[in-house]
CSV table of C-alpha atoms in Angstrom, one decimal:
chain,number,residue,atom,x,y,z
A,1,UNK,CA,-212.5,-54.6,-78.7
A,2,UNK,CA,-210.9,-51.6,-77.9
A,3,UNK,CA,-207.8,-51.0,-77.1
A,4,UNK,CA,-206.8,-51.6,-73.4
A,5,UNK,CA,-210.1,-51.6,-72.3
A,6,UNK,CA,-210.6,-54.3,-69.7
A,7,UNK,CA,-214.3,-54.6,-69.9
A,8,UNK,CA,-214.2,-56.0,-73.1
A,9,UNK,CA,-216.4,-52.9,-74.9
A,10,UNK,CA,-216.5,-52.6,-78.8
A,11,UNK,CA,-218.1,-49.5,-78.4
A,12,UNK,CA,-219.2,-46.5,-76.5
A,13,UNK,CA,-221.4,-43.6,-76.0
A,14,UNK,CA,-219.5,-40.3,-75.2
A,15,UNK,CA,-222.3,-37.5,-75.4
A,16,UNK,CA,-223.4,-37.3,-72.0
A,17,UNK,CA,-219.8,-37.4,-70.7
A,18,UNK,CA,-218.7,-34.8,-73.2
A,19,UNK,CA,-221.0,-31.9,-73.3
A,20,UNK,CA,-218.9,-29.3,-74.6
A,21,UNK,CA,-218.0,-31.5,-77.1
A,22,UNK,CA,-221.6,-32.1,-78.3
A,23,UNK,CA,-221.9,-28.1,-78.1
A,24,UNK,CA,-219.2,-27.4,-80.5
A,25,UNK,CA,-220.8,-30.6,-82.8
A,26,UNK,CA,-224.5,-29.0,-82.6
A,27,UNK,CA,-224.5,-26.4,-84.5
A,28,UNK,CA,-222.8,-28.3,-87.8
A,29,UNK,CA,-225.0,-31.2,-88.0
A,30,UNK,CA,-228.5,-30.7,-89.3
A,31,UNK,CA,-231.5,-32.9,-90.3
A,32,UNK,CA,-233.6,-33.7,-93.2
A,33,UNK,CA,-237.2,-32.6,-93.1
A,34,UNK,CA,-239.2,-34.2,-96.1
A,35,UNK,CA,-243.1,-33.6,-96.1
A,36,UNK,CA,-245.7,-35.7,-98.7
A,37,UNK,CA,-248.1,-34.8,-100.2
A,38,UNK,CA,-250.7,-34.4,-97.4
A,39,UNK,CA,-248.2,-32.4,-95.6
A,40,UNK,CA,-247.1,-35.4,-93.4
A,41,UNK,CA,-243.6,-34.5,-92.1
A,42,UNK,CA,-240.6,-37.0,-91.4
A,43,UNK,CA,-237.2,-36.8,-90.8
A,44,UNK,CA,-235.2,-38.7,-92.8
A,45,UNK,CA,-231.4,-38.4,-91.9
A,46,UNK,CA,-228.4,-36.6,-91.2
A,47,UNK,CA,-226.1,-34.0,-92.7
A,48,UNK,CA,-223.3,-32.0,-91.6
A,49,UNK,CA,-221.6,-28.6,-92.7
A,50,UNK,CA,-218.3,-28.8,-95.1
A,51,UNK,CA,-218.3,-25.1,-95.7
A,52,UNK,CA,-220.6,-21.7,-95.9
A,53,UNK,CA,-220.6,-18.6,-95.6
A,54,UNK,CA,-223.9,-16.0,-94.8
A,55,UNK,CA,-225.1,-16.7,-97.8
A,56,UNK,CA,-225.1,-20.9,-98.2
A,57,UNK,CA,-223.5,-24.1,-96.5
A,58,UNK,CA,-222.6,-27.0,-98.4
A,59,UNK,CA,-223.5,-30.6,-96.9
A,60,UNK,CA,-222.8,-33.9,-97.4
A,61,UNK,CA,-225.4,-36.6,-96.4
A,62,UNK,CA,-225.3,-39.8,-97.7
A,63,UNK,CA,-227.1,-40.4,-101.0
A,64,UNK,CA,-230.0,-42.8,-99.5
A,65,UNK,CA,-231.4,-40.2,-97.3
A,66,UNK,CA,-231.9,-37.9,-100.4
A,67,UNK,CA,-233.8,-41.3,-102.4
A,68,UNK,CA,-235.5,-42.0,-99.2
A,69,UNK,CA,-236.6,-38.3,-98.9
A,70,UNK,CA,-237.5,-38.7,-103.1
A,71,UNK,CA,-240.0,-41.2,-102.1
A,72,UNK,CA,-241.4,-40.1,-98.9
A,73,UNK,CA,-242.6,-37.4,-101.1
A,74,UNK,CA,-244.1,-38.5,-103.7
A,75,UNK,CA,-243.8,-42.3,-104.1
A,76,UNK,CA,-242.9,-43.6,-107.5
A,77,UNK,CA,-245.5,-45.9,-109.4
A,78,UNK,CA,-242.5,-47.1,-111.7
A,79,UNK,CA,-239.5,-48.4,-111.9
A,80,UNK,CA,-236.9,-45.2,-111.9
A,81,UNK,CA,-234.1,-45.7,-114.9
A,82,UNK,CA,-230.7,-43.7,-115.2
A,83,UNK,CA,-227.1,-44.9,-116.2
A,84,UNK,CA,-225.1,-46.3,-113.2
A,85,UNK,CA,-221.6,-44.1,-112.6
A,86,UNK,CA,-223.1,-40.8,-113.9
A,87,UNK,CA,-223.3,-37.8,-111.7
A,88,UNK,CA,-227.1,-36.7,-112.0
A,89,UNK,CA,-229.5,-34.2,-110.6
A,90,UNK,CA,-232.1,-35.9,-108.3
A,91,UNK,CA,-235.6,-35.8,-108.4
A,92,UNK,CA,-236.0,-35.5,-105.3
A,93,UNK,CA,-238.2,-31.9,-104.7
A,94,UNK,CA,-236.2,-29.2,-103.4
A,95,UNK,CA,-239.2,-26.9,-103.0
A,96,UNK,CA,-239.5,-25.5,-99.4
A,97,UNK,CA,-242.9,-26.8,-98.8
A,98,UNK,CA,-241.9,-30.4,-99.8
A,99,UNK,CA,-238.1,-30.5,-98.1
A,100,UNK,CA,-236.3,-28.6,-94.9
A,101,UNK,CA,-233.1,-29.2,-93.8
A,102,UNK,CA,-233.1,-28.6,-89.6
A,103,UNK,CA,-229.8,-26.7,-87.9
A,104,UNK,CA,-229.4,-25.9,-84.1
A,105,UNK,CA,-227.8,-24.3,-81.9
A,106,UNK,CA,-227.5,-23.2,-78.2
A,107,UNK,CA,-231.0,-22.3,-77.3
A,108,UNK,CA,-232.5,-21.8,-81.2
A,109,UNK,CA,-233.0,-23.8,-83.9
A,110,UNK,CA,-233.7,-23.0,-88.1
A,111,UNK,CA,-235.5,-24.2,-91.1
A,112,UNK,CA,-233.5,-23.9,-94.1
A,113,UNK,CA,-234.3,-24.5,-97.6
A,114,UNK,CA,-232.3,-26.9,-100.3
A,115,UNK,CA,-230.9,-24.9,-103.3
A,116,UNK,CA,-228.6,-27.8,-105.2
A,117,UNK,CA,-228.6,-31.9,-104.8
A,118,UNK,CA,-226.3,-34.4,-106.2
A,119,UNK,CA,-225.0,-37.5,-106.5
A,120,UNK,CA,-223.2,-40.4,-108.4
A,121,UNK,CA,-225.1,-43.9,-108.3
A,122,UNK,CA,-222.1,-45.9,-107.8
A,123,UNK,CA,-221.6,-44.4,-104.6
A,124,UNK,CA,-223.5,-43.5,-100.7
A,125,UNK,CA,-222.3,-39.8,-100.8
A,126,UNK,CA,-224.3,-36.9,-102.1
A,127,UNK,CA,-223.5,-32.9,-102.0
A,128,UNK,CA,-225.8,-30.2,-100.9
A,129,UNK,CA,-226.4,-26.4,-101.0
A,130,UNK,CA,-228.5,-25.4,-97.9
A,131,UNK,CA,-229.8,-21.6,-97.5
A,132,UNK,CA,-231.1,-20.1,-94.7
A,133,UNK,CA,-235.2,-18.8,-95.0
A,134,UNK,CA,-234.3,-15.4,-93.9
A,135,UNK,CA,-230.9,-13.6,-94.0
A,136,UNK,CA,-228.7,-14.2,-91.5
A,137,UNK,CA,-226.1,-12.2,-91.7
A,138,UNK,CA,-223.0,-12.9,-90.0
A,139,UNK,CA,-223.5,-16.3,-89.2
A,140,UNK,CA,-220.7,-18.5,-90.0
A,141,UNK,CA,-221.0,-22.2,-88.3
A,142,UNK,CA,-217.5,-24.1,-87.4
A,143,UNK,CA,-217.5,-26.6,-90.7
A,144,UNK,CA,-215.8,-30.0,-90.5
A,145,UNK,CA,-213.2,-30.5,-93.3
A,146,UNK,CA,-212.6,-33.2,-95.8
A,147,UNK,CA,-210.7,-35.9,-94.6
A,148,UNK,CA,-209.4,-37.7,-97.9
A,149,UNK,CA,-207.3,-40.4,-96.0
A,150,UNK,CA,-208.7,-43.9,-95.3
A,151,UNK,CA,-208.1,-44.8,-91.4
A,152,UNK,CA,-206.7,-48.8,-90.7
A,153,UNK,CA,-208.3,-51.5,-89.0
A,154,UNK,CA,-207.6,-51.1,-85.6
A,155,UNK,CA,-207.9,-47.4,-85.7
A,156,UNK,CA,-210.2,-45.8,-83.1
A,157,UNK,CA,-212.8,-43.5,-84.7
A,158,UNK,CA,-215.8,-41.5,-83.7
A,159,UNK,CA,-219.2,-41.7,-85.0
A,160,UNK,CA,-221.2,-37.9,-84.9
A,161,UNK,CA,-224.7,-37.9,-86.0
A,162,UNK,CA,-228.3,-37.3,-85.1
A,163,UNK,CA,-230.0,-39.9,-82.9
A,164,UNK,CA,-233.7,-39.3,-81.5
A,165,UNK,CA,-235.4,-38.0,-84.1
A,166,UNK,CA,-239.0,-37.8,-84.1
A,167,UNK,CA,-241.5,-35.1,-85.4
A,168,UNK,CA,-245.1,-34.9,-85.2
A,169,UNK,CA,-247.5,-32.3,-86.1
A,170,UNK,CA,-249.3,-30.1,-82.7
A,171,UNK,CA,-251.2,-27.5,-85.1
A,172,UNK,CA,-252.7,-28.8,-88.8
A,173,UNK,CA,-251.9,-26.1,-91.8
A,174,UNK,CA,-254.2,-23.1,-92.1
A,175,UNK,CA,-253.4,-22.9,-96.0
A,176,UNK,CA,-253.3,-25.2,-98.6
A,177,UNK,CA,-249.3,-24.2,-99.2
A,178,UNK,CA,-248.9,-25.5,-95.5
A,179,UNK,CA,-248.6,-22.0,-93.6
A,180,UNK,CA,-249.3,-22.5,-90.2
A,181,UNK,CA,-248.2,-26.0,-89.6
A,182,UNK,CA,-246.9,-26.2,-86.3
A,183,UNK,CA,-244.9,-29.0,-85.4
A,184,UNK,CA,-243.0,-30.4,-82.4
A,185,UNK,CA,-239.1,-32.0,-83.5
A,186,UNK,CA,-237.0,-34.2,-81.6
A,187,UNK,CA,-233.4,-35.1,-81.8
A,188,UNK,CA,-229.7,-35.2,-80.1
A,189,UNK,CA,-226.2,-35.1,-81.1
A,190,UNK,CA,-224.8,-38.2,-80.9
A,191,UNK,CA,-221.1,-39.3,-80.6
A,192,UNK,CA,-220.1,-42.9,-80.3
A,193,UNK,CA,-216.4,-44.4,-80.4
A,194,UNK,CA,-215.4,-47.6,-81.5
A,195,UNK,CA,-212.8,-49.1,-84.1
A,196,UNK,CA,-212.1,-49.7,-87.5
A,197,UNK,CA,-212.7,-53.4,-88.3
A,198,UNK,CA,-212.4,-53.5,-92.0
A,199,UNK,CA,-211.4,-51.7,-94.8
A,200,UNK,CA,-213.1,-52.3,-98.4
A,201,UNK,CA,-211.3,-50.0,-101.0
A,202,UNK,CA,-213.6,-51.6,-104.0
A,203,UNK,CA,-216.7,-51.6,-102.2
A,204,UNK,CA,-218.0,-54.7,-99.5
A,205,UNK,CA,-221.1,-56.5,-100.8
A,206,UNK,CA,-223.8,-54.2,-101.6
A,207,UNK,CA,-221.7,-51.8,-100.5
A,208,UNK,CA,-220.2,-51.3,-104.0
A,209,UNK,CA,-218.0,-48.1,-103.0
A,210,UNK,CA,-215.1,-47.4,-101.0
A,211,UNK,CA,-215.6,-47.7,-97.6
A,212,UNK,CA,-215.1,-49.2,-94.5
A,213,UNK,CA,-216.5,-50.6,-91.2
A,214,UNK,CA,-216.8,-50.1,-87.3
A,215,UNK,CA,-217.9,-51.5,-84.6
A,216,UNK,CA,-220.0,-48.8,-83.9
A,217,UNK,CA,-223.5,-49.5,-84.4
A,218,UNK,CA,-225.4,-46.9,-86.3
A,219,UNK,CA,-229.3,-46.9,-85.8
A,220,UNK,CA,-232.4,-44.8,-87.0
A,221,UNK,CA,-231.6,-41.1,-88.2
A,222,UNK,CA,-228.3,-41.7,-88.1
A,223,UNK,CA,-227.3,-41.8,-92.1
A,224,UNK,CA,-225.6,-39.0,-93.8
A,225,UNK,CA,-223.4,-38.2,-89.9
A,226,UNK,CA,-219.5,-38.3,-90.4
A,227,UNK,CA,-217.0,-40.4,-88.7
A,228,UNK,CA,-213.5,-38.8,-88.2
A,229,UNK,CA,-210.0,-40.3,-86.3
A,230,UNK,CA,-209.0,-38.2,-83.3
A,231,UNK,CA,-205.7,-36.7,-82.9
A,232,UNK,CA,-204.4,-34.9,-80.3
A,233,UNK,CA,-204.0,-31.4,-81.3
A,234,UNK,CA,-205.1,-31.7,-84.7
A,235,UNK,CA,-208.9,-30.8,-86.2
A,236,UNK,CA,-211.9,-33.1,-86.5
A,237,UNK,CA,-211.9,-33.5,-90.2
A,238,UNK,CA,-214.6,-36.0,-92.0
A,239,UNK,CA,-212.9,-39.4,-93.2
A,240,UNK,CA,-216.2,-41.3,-93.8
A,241,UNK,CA,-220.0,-40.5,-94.1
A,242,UNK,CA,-222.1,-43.1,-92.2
A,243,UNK,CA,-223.9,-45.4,-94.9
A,244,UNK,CA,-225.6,-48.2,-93.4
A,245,UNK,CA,-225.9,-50.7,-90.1
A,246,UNK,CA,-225.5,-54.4,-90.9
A,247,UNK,CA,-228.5,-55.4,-87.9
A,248,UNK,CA,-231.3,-54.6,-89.9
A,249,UNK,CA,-233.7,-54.9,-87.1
A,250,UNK,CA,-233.4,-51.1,-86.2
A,251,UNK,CA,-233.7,-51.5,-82.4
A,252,UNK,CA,-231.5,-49.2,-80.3
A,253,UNK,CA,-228.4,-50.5,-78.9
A,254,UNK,CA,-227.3,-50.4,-75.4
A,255,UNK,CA,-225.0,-53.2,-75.3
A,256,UNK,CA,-221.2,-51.9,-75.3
A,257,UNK,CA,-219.9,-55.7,-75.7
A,258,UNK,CA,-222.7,-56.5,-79.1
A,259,UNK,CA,-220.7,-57.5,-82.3
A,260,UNK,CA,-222.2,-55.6,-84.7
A,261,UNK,CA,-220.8,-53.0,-87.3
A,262,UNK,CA,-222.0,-50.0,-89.1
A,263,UNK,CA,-220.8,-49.6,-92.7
A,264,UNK,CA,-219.3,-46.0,-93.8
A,265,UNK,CA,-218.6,-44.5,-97.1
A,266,UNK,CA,-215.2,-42.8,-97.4
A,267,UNK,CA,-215.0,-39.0,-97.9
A,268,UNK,CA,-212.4,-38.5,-100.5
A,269,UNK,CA,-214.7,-40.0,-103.1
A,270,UNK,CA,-216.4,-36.1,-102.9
A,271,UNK,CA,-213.4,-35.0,-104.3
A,272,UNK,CA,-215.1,-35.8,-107.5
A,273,UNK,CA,-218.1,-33.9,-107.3
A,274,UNK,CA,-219.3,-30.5,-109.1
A,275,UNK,CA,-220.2,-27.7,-106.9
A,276,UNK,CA,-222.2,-24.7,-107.8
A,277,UNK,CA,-220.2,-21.1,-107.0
A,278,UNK,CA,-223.1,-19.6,-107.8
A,279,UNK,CA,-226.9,-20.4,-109.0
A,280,UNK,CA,-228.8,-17.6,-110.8
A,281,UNK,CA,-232.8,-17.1,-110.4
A,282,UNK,CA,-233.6,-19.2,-113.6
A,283,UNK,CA,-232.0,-22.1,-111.7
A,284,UNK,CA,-228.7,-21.8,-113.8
A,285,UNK,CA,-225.6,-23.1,-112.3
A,286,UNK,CA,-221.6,-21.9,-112.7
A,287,UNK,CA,-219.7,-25.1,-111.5
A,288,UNK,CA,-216.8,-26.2,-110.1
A,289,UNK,CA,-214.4,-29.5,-108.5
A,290,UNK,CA,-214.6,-29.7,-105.2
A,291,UNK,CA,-211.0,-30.8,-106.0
A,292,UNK,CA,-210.1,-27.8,-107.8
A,293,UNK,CA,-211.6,-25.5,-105.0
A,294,UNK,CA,-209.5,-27.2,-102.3
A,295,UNK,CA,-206.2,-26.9,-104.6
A,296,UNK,CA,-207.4,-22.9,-105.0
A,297,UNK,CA,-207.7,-22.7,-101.2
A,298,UNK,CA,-211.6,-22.0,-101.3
A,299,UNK,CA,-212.5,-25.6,-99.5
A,300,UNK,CA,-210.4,-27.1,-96.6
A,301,UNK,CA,-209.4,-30.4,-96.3
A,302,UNK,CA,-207.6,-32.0,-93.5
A,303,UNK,CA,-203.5,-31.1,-94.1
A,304,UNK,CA,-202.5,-32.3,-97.6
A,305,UNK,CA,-205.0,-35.5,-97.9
A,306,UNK,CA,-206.4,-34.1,-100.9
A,307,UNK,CA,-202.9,-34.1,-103.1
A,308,UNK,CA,-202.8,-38.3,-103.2
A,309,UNK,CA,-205.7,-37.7,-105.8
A,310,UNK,CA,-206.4,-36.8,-109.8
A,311,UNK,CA,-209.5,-36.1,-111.5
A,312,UNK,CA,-209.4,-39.2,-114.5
A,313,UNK,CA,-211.8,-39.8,-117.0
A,314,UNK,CA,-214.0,-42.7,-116.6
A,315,UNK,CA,-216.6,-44.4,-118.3
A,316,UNK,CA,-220.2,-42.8,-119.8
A,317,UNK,CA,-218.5,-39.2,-119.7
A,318,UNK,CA,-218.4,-39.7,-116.0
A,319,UNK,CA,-215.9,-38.2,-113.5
A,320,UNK,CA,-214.0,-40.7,-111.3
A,321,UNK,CA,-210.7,-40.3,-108.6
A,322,UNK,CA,-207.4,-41.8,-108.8
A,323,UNK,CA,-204.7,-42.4,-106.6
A,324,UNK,CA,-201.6,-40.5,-108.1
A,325,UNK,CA,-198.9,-42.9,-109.0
């Protein structure tokens, strides 16, 4: 339950009592836009902003949407194979007429293209270059920072994410590359508050990652949004990516009082990951650790969070975190 709260709630909804705060949320959080090969479109999850500049963001989303986006598109008529724990380049097509990553903002909204995916298989977390479809220059959206800690059970948290989605197609394509598709898109910013019920540093289940569990329900859309701790005074900074919701009927939830949990990935395993500083036209990339870019100063984290890890060699060549000693 939460804490001092008469009534008994698990949970609640706080977007329609907080505007301003959904205003300041909109503009970071954006939405997957995968299209088959008939030119069907679907929205397929959430993402939110890390860090950017005019010329790209980077966004984390958890690594399901991008394998649910994989096979929206082109459904596989195998079985896939690749070595658990390695970091690897999706398949998933990153070409503008089969993906589109959706940002708003007060009164306008943007298509923007993928440049860069990836993920590890042992975890829910994957890493993304987004780039607007036209230049843009000047605009910088606020970016939620890193937040390497792991709250406690008991903690209250809040959920952000994308709720409501829905897209459907008002004009067909006039060309067989799909100019002149109209379509009509639905969603909300949604923010939901609740507590921490469990932690699960070496993974929960089939949840084989760290990570760690509210009672805030998660439903469709809703993967890939971030869940931070408030603190008075102190910035919203990422602690979890949302992962999964244990009632796997999908139905939306309006009971405050259900017991039911959402399972969320923690952020500092992205600490880990390779990001590209730059990409050249042949598709070549010049990389770098998103742990070595927060210890240059080039990606913010929430106050020193980051310095509790080290980079250590794992298994199969791959890169894994460790808690200093």
């Amino acid at each position: 339950m939460l804490p001092n709260d008469p009534l008994g709630r698990r949970w609640l909804d706080l977007s329609g009592a907080n505007p301003s705060l959904v205003s300041q949320f909109r503009p970071v959080m954006v939405s997957f836009l995968g299209f088959d090969l008939n030119k069907n479109p679907k929205l397929m999850g959430t993402g939110f902003i890390i860090a950017g500049n005019e010329a790209f963001y980077v966004v984390v989303t958890a690594r399901h949407v991008i394998d649910g986006l994989q096979l929206f598109q082109r459904p596989l008529r195998h079985a896939p194979s690749a070595v658990p724990g390695l970091f690897i380049q999706p398949k998933v097509s990153l070409d503008p007429r089969h993906l589109k990553v959706l940002r708003t903002d007060q009164g306008s909204a943007r298509l923007m293209n993928v440049a860069y995916v990836t993920y590890a298989e042992n975890l829910d977390v994957a890493l993304c270059l987004i780039t607007p479809q036209e230049s843009e220059e000047g605009l910088v959206p606020y970016a939620v920072p890193l937040d390497c800690g792991t709250p406690s059970v008991g903690d209250i948290v809040h959920l952000v994410s994308c709720g409501g989605m829905d897209v459907s197609e008002t004009s067909p394509p006039l060309e067989p590359d799909g100019k002149g598709q109209a379509l009509r898109i639905e969603r909300s910013v949604c923010i939901r508050m609740g507590t921490v019920t469990a932690v699960h540093k070496h993974g929960y289940n089939q949840y084989r990652f760290p990570c760690f569990s509210t009672s805030i329900p998660a439903e469709h859309g809703m993967s890939g949004g971030f869940v931070y701790k408030p603190r008075d005074g102190k910035m919203v900074a990422a602690c979890g990516i949302v992962s999964a919701d244990l009632d796997l009927t999908h139905r939306p939830r309006v009971d405050f009082s259900s017991k039911e949990e959402s399972v969320i990935s923690c952020a500092w395993p992205l600490l880990g990951f390779n990001l590209p500083v730059s990409i050249l036209p042949d598709g070549t990339t010049s990389n770098a650790l998103i742990l070595d870019l927060v210890k240059a100063g080039d990606m913010p984290t929430y106050e020193d969070s980051a310095d509790f890890f080290e980079i250590a060699d794992a298994e199969d060549h791959g890169l894994r975190l460790r808690c200093k000693s």
